[in-house]
PDB file of N, CA, C and O in Angstrom:
ATOM      1  N   UNK Y   1       7.750   1.600   6.332  1.00 86.00           N
ATOM      2  CA  UNK Y   1       7.899   0.461   7.900  1.00 86.00           C
ATOM      3  C   UNK Y   1       8.044   1.335   8.864  1.00 86.00           C
ATOM      4  O   UNK Y   1       8.310   1.295  10.392  1.00 86.00           O
ATOM      5  N   UNK Y   2       8.922   1.858   8.749  1.00 87.00           N
ATOM      6  CA  UNK Y   2       9.479   2.237   9.626  1.00 87.00           C
ATOM      7  C   UNK Y   2       8.857   3.725   9.988  1.00 87.00           C
ATOM      8  O   UNK Y   2       9.004   4.004  11.636  1.00 87.00           O
ATOM      9  N   UNK Y   3       8.043   4.386   9.576  1.00 86.00           N
ATOM     10  CA  UNK Y   3       6.826   5.541   9.498  1.00 86.00           C
ATOM     11  C   UNK Y   3       6.154   4.856  10.814  1.00 86.00           C
ATOM     12  O   UNK Y   3       5.512   5.646  11.307  1.00 86.00           O
ATOM     13  N   UNK Y   4       5.080   3.850  10.154  1.00 83.00           N
ATOM     14  CA  UNK Y   4       4.217   3.335  11.658  1.00 83.00           C
ATOM     15  C   UNK Y   4       4.713   2.157  12.243  1.00 83.00           C
ATOM     16  O   UNK Y   4       4.853   1.940  13.525  1.00 83.00           O
ATOM     17  N   UNK Y   5       6.945   2.366  12.998  1.00 88.00           N
ATOM     18  CA  UNK Y   5       7.568   1.474  13.648  1.00 88.00           C
ATOM     19  C   UNK Y   5       7.427   0.115  13.739  1.00 88.00           C
ATOM     20  O   UNK Y   5       7.923  -0.587  14.494  1.00 88.00           O
ATOM     21  N   UNK Y   6       7.132  -0.237  12.818  1.00 88.00           N
ATOM     22  CA  UNK Y   6       6.995  -2.071  12.975  1.00 88.00           C
ATOM     23  C   UNK Y   6       8.374  -2.907  11.654  1.00 88.00           C
ATOM     24  O   UNK Y   6       9.087  -1.616  11.052  1.00 88.00           O
ATOM     25  N   UNK Y   7       8.565  -3.780  12.056  1.00 92.00           N
ATOM     26  CA  UNK Y   7      10.026  -4.576  11.451  1.00 92.00           C
ATOM     27  C   UNK Y   7       9.535  -5.880  10.967  1.00 92.00           C
ATOM     28  O   UNK Y   7      10.817  -6.559  10.691  1.00 92.00           O
ATOM     29  N   UNK Y   8       8.577  -6.201  11.279  1.00 93.00           N
ATOM     30  CA  UNK Y   8       8.180  -7.100  11.109  1.00 93.00           C
ATOM     31  C   UNK Y   8       7.831  -7.021   9.105  1.00 93.00           C
ATOM     32  O   UNK Y   8       6.510  -7.214   9.480  1.00 93.00           O
ATOM     33  N   UNK Y   9       8.715  -7.542   8.232  1.00 90.00           N
ATOM     34  CA  UNK Y   9       7.597  -7.423   6.684  1.00 90.00           C
ATOM     35  C   UNK Y   9       6.639  -7.911   6.742  1.00 90.00           C
ATOM     36  O   UNK Y   9       5.552  -7.095   6.013  1.00 90.00           O
ATOM     37  N   UNK Y  10       6.282  -9.136   7.310  1.00 91.00           N
ATOM     38  CA  UNK Y  10       5.066 -10.051   7.410  1.00 91.00           C
ATOM     39  C   UNK Y  10       3.922  -9.822   7.888  1.00 91.00           C
ATOM     40  O   UNK Y  10       2.935  -9.179   6.956  1.00 91.00           O
ATOM     41  N   UNK Y  11       4.182  -9.439   8.800  1.00 92.00           N
ATOM     42  CA  UNK Y  11       3.111  -8.573   9.564  1.00 92.00           C
ATOM     43  C   UNK Y  11       3.106  -7.095   9.190  1.00 92.00           C
ATOM     44  O   UNK Y  11       1.779  -6.375   8.983  1.00 92.00           O
ATOM     45  N   UNK Y  12       3.526  -6.451   8.500  1.00 92.00           N
ATOM     46  CA  UNK Y  12       2.893  -4.933   8.269  1.00 92.00           C
ATOM     47  C   UNK Y  12       2.160  -5.254   6.722  1.00 92.00           C
ATOM     48  O   UNK Y  12       1.192  -4.729   6.692  1.00 92.00           O
ATOM     49  N   UNK Y  13       3.047  -5.764   6.220  1.00 91.00           N
ATOM     50  CA  UNK Y  13       1.940  -6.301   4.748  1.00 91.00           C
ATOM     51  C   UNK Y  13       1.039  -6.677   5.342  1.00 91.00           C
ATOM     52  O   UNK Y  13      -0.481  -6.662   4.509  1.00 91.00           O
ATOM     53  N   UNK Y  14       0.743  -7.280   6.112  1.00 93.00           N
ATOM     54  CA  UNK Y  14      -1.053  -7.657   6.505  1.00 93.00           C
ATOM     55  C   UNK Y  14      -1.134  -7.036   7.375  1.00 93.00           C
ATOM     56  O   UNK Y  14      -2.890  -7.189   6.874  1.00 93.00           O
ATOM     57  N   UNK Y  15      -1.022  -5.984   8.556  1.00 92.00           N
ATOM     58  CA  UNK Y  15      -2.159  -5.373   9.249  1.00 92.00           C
ATOM     59  C   UNK Y  15      -2.090  -3.729   8.464  1.00 92.00           C
ATOM     60  O   UNK Y  15      -2.984  -3.396   9.138  1.00 92.00           O
ATOM     61  N   UNK Y  16      -1.245  -3.579   7.308  1.00 92.00           N
ATOM     62  CA  UNK Y  16      -0.629  -2.325   6.866  1.00 92.00           C
ATOM     63  C   UNK Y  16      -1.532  -2.119   5.115  1.00 92.00           C
ATOM     64  O   UNK Y  16      -1.950  -1.932   5.048  1.00 92.00           O
ATOM     65  N   UNK Y  17      -0.550  -2.961   4.828  1.00 94.00           N
ATOM     66  CA  UNK Y  17      -0.163  -3.218   3.172  1.00 94.00           C
ATOM     67  C   UNK Y  17      -2.198  -3.362   2.406  1.00 94.00           C
ATOM     68  O   UNK Y  17      -2.709  -2.395   1.724  1.00 94.00           O
ATOM     69  N   UNK Y  18      -2.249  -4.360   2.871  1.00 95.00           N
ATOM     70  CA  UNK Y  18      -3.232  -5.316   2.784  1.00 95.00           C
ATOM     71  C   UNK Y  18      -4.437  -4.582   2.551  1.00 95.00           C
ATOM     72  O   UNK Y  18      -5.228  -3.891   2.083  1.00 95.00           O
ATOM     73  N   UNK Y  19      -4.645  -4.127   4.148  1.00 96.00           N
ATOM     74  CA  UNK Y  19      -6.422  -3.288   4.110  1.00 96.00           C
ATOM     75  C   UNK Y  19      -6.033  -2.192   2.959  1.00 96.00           C
ATOM     76  O   UNK Y  19      -7.367  -1.189   3.329  1.00 96.00           O
ATOM     77  N   UNK Y  20      -4.854  -1.151   3.068  1.00 96.00           N
ATOM     78  CA  UNK Y  20      -4.617  -0.573   2.698  1.00 96.00           C
ATOM     79  C   UNK Y  20      -4.941  -0.782   1.211  1.00 96.00           C
ATOM     80  O   UNK Y  20      -5.553   0.271   0.421  1.00 96.00           O
ATOM     81  N   UNK Y  21      -4.803  -1.084   0.369  1.00 97.00           N
ATOM     82  CA  UNK Y  21      -4.994  -1.700  -1.089  1.00 97.00           C
ATOM     83  C   UNK Y  21      -6.432  -1.997  -1.043  1.00 97.00           C
ATOM     84  O   UNK Y  21      -7.090  -1.625  -1.364  1.00 97.00           O
ATOM     85  N   UNK Y  22      -6.980  -3.319  -0.243  1.00 97.00           N
ATOM     86  CA  UNK Y  22      -8.367  -3.846  -0.260  1.00 97.00           C
ATOM     87  C   UNK Y  22      -9.617  -2.560  -0.042  1.00 97.00           C
ATOM     88  O   UNK Y  22     -10.068  -2.021  -0.728  1.00 97.00           O
ATOM     89  N   UNK Y  23      -8.938  -1.286   0.626  1.00 96.00           N
ATOM     90  CA  UNK Y  23      -8.976   0.142   0.775  1.00 96.00           C
ATOM     91  C   UNK Y  23      -9.500   0.938  -0.370  1.00 96.00           C
ATOM     92  O   UNK Y  23     -10.196   2.314  -0.458  1.00 96.00           O
ATOM     93  N   UNK Y  24      -8.496   1.036  -1.385  1.00 96.00           N
ATOM     94  CA  UNK Y  24      -8.411   1.508  -2.738  1.00 96.00           C
ATOM     95  C   UNK Y  24      -7.411   2.978  -2.363  1.00 96.00           C
ATOM     96  O   UNK Y  24      -7.199   3.494  -2.948  1.00 96.00           O
ATOM     97  N   UNK Y  25      -7.020   3.026  -1.542  1.00 96.00           N
ATOM     98  CA  UNK Y  25      -5.530   4.204  -0.790  1.00 96.00           C
ATOM     99  C   UNK Y  25      -5.020   3.778  -1.395  1.00 96.00           C
ATOM    100  O   UNK Y  25      -4.229   5.023  -2.058  1.00 96.00           O
ATOM    101  N   UNK Y  26      -3.708   2.589  -2.111  1.00 97.00           N
ATOM    102  CA  UNK Y  26      -2.989   2.481  -2.710  1.00 97.00           C
ATOM    103  C   UNK Y  26      -3.245   1.069  -3.109  1.00 97.00           C
ATOM    104  O   UNK Y  26      -3.427   0.671  -3.701  1.00 97.00           O
ATOM    105  N   UNK Y  27      -1.896   1.707  -3.877  1.00 97.00           N
ATOM    106  CA  UNK Y  27      -1.941   0.787  -5.079  1.00 97.00           C
ATOM    107  C   UNK Y  27      -0.519  -0.050  -5.778  1.00 97.00           C
ATOM    108  O   UNK Y  27       0.206   0.514  -5.658  1.00 97.00           O
ATOM    109  N   UNK Y  28      -0.057  -1.297  -6.241  1.00 97.00           N
ATOM    110  CA  UNK Y  28       0.425  -1.540  -6.313  1.00 97.00           C
ATOM    111  C   UNK Y  28       1.388  -1.139  -8.164  1.00 97.00           C
ATOM    112  O   UNK Y  28       1.174  -1.021  -9.049  1.00 97.00           O
ATOM    113  N   UNK Y  29       2.552  -1.008  -8.449  1.00 97.00           N
ATOM    114  CA  UNK Y  29       3.370  -0.747  -9.328  1.00 97.00           C
ATOM    115  C   UNK Y  29       3.822  -2.022 -10.518  1.00 97.00           C
ATOM    116  O   UNK Y  29       3.630  -1.431 -11.277  1.00 97.00           O
ATOM    117  N   UNK Y  30       3.417  -2.781  -9.598  1.00 96.00           N
ATOM    118  CA  UNK Y  30       3.611  -3.649 -10.364  1.00 96.00           C
ATOM    119  C   UNK Y  30       3.333  -5.083 -10.160  1.00 96.00           C
ATOM    120  O   UNK Y  30       3.158  -5.852  -9.769  1.00 96.00           O
ATOM    121  N   UNK Y  31       1.168  -4.694 -10.856  1.00 94.00           N
ATOM    122  CA  UNK Y  31       1.075  -6.121  -9.955  1.00 94.00           C
ATOM    123  C   UNK Y  31       0.857  -7.421 -10.732  1.00 94.00           C
ATOM    124  O   UNK Y  31       0.133  -8.099 -10.179  1.00 94.00           O
ATOM    125  N   UNK Y  32       1.082  -7.170 -11.933  1.00 96.00           N
ATOM    126  CA  UNK Y  32       0.647  -8.650 -11.636  1.00 96.00           C
ATOM    127  C   UNK Y  32       2.622 -10.059 -11.622  1.00 96.00           C
ATOM    128  O   UNK Y  32       1.909 -10.925 -11.457  1.00 96.00           O
ATOM    129  N   UNK Y  33       3.308  -8.883 -11.180  1.00 95.00           N
ATOM    130  CA  UNK Y  33       4.490  -9.738 -10.605  1.00 95.00           C
ATOM    131  C   UNK Y  33       4.591  -8.864  -9.144  1.00 95.00           C
ATOM    132  O   UNK Y  33       5.298  -8.498  -8.190  1.00 95.00           O
ATOM    133  N   UNK Y  34       3.673  -9.236  -7.891  1.00 89.00           N
ATOM    134  CA  UNK Y  34       3.527  -8.698  -6.954  1.00 89.00           C
ATOM    135  C   UNK Y  34       4.486  -9.084  -5.881  1.00 89.00           C
ATOM    136  O   UNK Y  34       5.403  -7.955  -4.778  1.00 89.00           O
ATOM    137  N   UNK Y  35       5.241 -10.216  -5.877  1.00 91.00           N
ATOM    138  CA  UNK Y  35       6.682 -10.467  -5.304  1.00 91.00           C
ATOM    139  C   UNK Y  35       8.181 -10.047  -6.145  1.00 91.00           C
ATOM    140  O   UNK Y  35       8.839  -9.711  -6.164  1.00 91.00           O
ATOM    141  N   UNK Y  36       8.227  -8.623  -7.411  1.00 94.00           N
ATOM    142  CA  UNK Y  36       8.757  -8.195  -7.151  1.00 94.00           C
ATOM    143  C   UNK Y  36      10.153  -8.044  -6.990  1.00 94.00           C
ATOM    144  O   UNK Y  36       9.735  -6.902  -5.681  1.00 94.00           O
ATOM    145  N   UNK Y  37      11.048  -7.457  -7.131  1.00 93.00           N
ATOM    146  CA  UNK Y  37      12.197  -6.237  -6.333  1.00 93.00           C
ATOM    147  C   UNK Y  37      11.832  -4.874  -6.865  1.00 93.00           C
ATOM    148  O   UNK Y  37      13.073  -4.443  -5.516  1.00 93.00           O
ATOM    149  N   UNK Y  38      11.278  -4.686  -7.773  1.00 95.00           N
ATOM    150  CA  UNK Y  38      11.086  -3.730  -8.202  1.00 95.00           C
ATOM    151  C   UNK Y  38       9.785  -3.198  -7.685  1.00 95.00           C
ATOM    152  O   UNK Y  38       9.421  -2.303  -8.503  1.00 95.00           O
ATOM    153  N   UNK Y  39       9.264  -3.690  -6.747  1.00 94.00           N
ATOM    154  CA  UNK Y  39       7.748  -3.668  -6.848  1.00 94.00           C
ATOM    155  C   UNK Y  39       7.756  -2.387  -5.424  1.00 94.00           C
ATOM    156  O   UNK Y  39       8.404  -1.930  -4.833  1.00 94.00           O
ATOM    157  N   UNK Y  40       6.622  -1.834  -5.779  1.00 95.00           N
ATOM    158  CA  UNK Y  40       6.778  -0.617  -5.213  1.00 95.00           C
ATOM    159  C   UNK Y  40       5.163   0.206  -4.835  1.00 95.00           C
ATOM    160  O   UNK Y  40       4.564  -0.638  -5.475  1.00 95.00           O
ATOM    161  N   UNK Y  41       4.894   0.942  -4.399  1.00 95.00           N
ATOM    162  CA  UNK Y  41       3.198   1.022  -3.829  1.00 95.00           C
ATOM    163  C   UNK Y  41       3.046   3.231  -4.378  1.00 95.00           C
ATOM    164  O   UNK Y  41       3.969   3.628  -3.415  1.00 95.00           O
ATOM    165  N   UNK Y  42       2.118   3.172  -4.723  1.00 97.00           N
ATOM    166  CA  UNK Y  42       1.846   4.516  -4.960  1.00 97.00           C
ATOM    167  C   UNK Y  42       0.632   4.932  -4.692  1.00 97.00           C
ATOM    168  O   UNK Y  42      -0.456   3.854  -4.134  1.00 97.00           O
ATOM    169  N   UNK Y  43       0.280   6.761  -4.519  1.00 97.00           N
ATOM    170  CA  UNK Y  43      -1.105   6.154  -3.330  1.00 97.00           C
ATOM    171  C   UNK Y  43      -2.353   6.543  -4.450  1.00 97.00           C
ATOM    172  O   UNK Y  43      -1.480   7.072  -5.284  1.00 97.00           O
ATOM    173  N   UNK Y  44      -3.302   6.219  -4.833  1.00 97.00           N
ATOM    174  CA  UNK Y  44      -4.586   6.437  -5.971  1.00 97.00           C
ATOM    175  C   UNK Y  44      -5.275   7.313  -5.049  1.00 97.00           C
ATOM    176  O   UNK Y  44      -4.741   8.668  -4.521  1.00 97.00           O
ATOM    177  N   UNK Y  45      -5.893   8.475  -6.516  1.00 95.00           N
ATOM    178  CA  UNK Y  45      -6.387   9.002  -6.244  1.00 95.00           C
ATOM    179  C   UNK Y  45      -7.729   9.526  -5.473  1.00 95.00           C
ATOM    180  O   UNK Y  45      -7.644  10.279  -4.314  1.00 95.00           O
ATOM    181  N   UNK Y  46      -8.238   8.480  -4.861  1.00 94.00           N
ATOM    182  CA  UNK Y  46      -9.019   8.434  -3.235  1.00 94.00           C
ATOM    183  C   UNK Y  46      -8.501   8.085  -2.323  1.00 94.00           C
ATOM    184  O   UNK Y  46      -9.064   8.848  -1.058  1.00 94.00           O
ATOM    185  N   UNK Y  47      -6.190   7.529  -2.455  1.00 94.00           N
ATOM    186  CA  UNK Y  47      -6.234   8.151  -1.245  1.00 94.00           C
ATOM    187  C   UNK Y  47      -5.489   8.989  -1.082  1.00 94.00           C
ATOM    188  O   UNK Y  47      -5.514  10.194   0.320  1.00 94.00           O
ATOM    189  N   UNK Y  48      -5.194  10.669  -2.013  1.00 94.00           N
ATOM    190  CA  UNK Y  48      -4.692  11.516  -2.000  1.00 94.00           C
ATOM    191  C   UNK Y  48      -6.073  12.168  -1.660  1.00 94.00           C
ATOM    192  O   UNK Y  48      -5.769  13.550  -1.019  1.00 94.00           O
ATOM    193  N   UNK Y  49      -7.199  11.811  -2.342  1.00 92.00           N
ATOM    194  CA  UNK Y  49      -8.399  12.822  -1.091  1.00 92.00           C
ATOM    195  C   UNK Y  49      -8.835  12.468  -0.027  1.00 92.00           C
ATOM    196  O   UNK Y  49      -9.276  13.635   1.246  1.00 92.00           O
ATOM    197  N   UNK Y  50      -8.293  11.163   0.647  1.00 92.00           N
ATOM    198  CA  UNK Y  50      -8.112  10.613   1.787  1.00 92.00           C
ATOM    199  C   UNK Y  50      -7.364  11.533   2.686  1.00 92.00           C
ATOM    200  O   UNK Y  50      -7.964  12.368   3.860  1.00 92.00           O
ATOM    201  N   UNK Y  51      -6.427  12.055   2.530  1.00 91.00           N
ATOM    202  CA  UNK Y  51      -5.272  12.455   3.032  1.00 91.00           C
ATOM    203  C   UNK Y  51      -5.373  14.491   3.030  1.00 91.00           C
ATOM    204  O   UNK Y  51      -5.384  14.796   3.885  1.00 91.00           O
ATOM    205  N   UNK Y  52      -6.484  14.501   1.681  1.00 91.00           N
ATOM    206  CA  UNK Y  52      -6.968  16.224   1.284  1.00 91.00           C
ATOM    207  C   UNK Y  52      -7.818  16.347   2.635  1.00 91.00           C
ATOM    208  O   UNK Y  52      -8.036  17.572   2.432  1.00 91.00           O
ATOM    209  N   UNK Y  53      -8.955  16.103   2.942  1.00 89.00           N
ATOM    210  CA  UNK Y  53     -10.034  16.356   3.778  1.00 89.00           C
ATOM    211  C   UNK Y  53     -10.501  15.663   3.133  1.00 89.00           C
ATOM    212  O   UNK Y  53     -12.275  16.162   3.745  1.00 89.00           O
ATOM    213  N   UNK Y  54     -10.808  15.189   1.440  1.00 75.00           N
ATOM    214  CA  UNK Y  54     -12.439  15.407   1.196  1.00 75.00           C
ATOM    215  C   UNK Y  54     -12.628  13.985   0.618  1.00 75.00           C
ATOM    216  O   UNK Y  54     -12.018  12.937  -0.452  1.00 75.00           O
ATOM    217  N   UNK Y  55     -13.236  12.618   1.989  1.00 64.00           N
ATOM    218  CA  UNK Y  55     -13.141  11.696   1.530  1.00 64.00           C
ATOM    219  C   UNK Y  55     -14.220  11.672   0.427  1.00 64.00           C
ATOM    220  O   UNK Y  55     -15.285  11.751   0.853  1.00 64.00           O
ATOM    221  N   UNK Y  56     -13.852   9.893  -0.477  1.00 58.00           N
ATOM    222  CA  UNK Y  56     -14.962   9.354  -1.441  1.00 58.00           C
ATOM    223  C   UNK Y  56     -15.243   8.070  -1.032  1.00 58.00           C
ATOM    224  O   UNK Y  56     -14.504   7.888  -1.072  1.00 58.00           O
ATOM    225  N   UNK Y  57     -16.539   8.214  -1.279  1.00 56.00           N
ATOM    226  CA  UNK Y  57     -17.122   6.149  -0.683  1.00 56.00           C
ATOM    227  C   UNK Y  57     -16.161   6.130  -2.196  1.00 56.00           C
ATOM    228  O   UNK Y  57     -15.698   5.902  -3.282  1.00 56.00           O
TER     229      UNK Y  57
END
């Protein structure tokens, strides 16, 4: 949230996290428990390719 300058968690989730997950750029570390206190997000192979400048469909 700090990187994007967001302060509201709900708006951050709806405007940043969900679109990135739908695009396949990030994934949940605990997908079966989305509200887990241990929930984190990791970049996918597609996300790494995008960052490296090799956009994959």
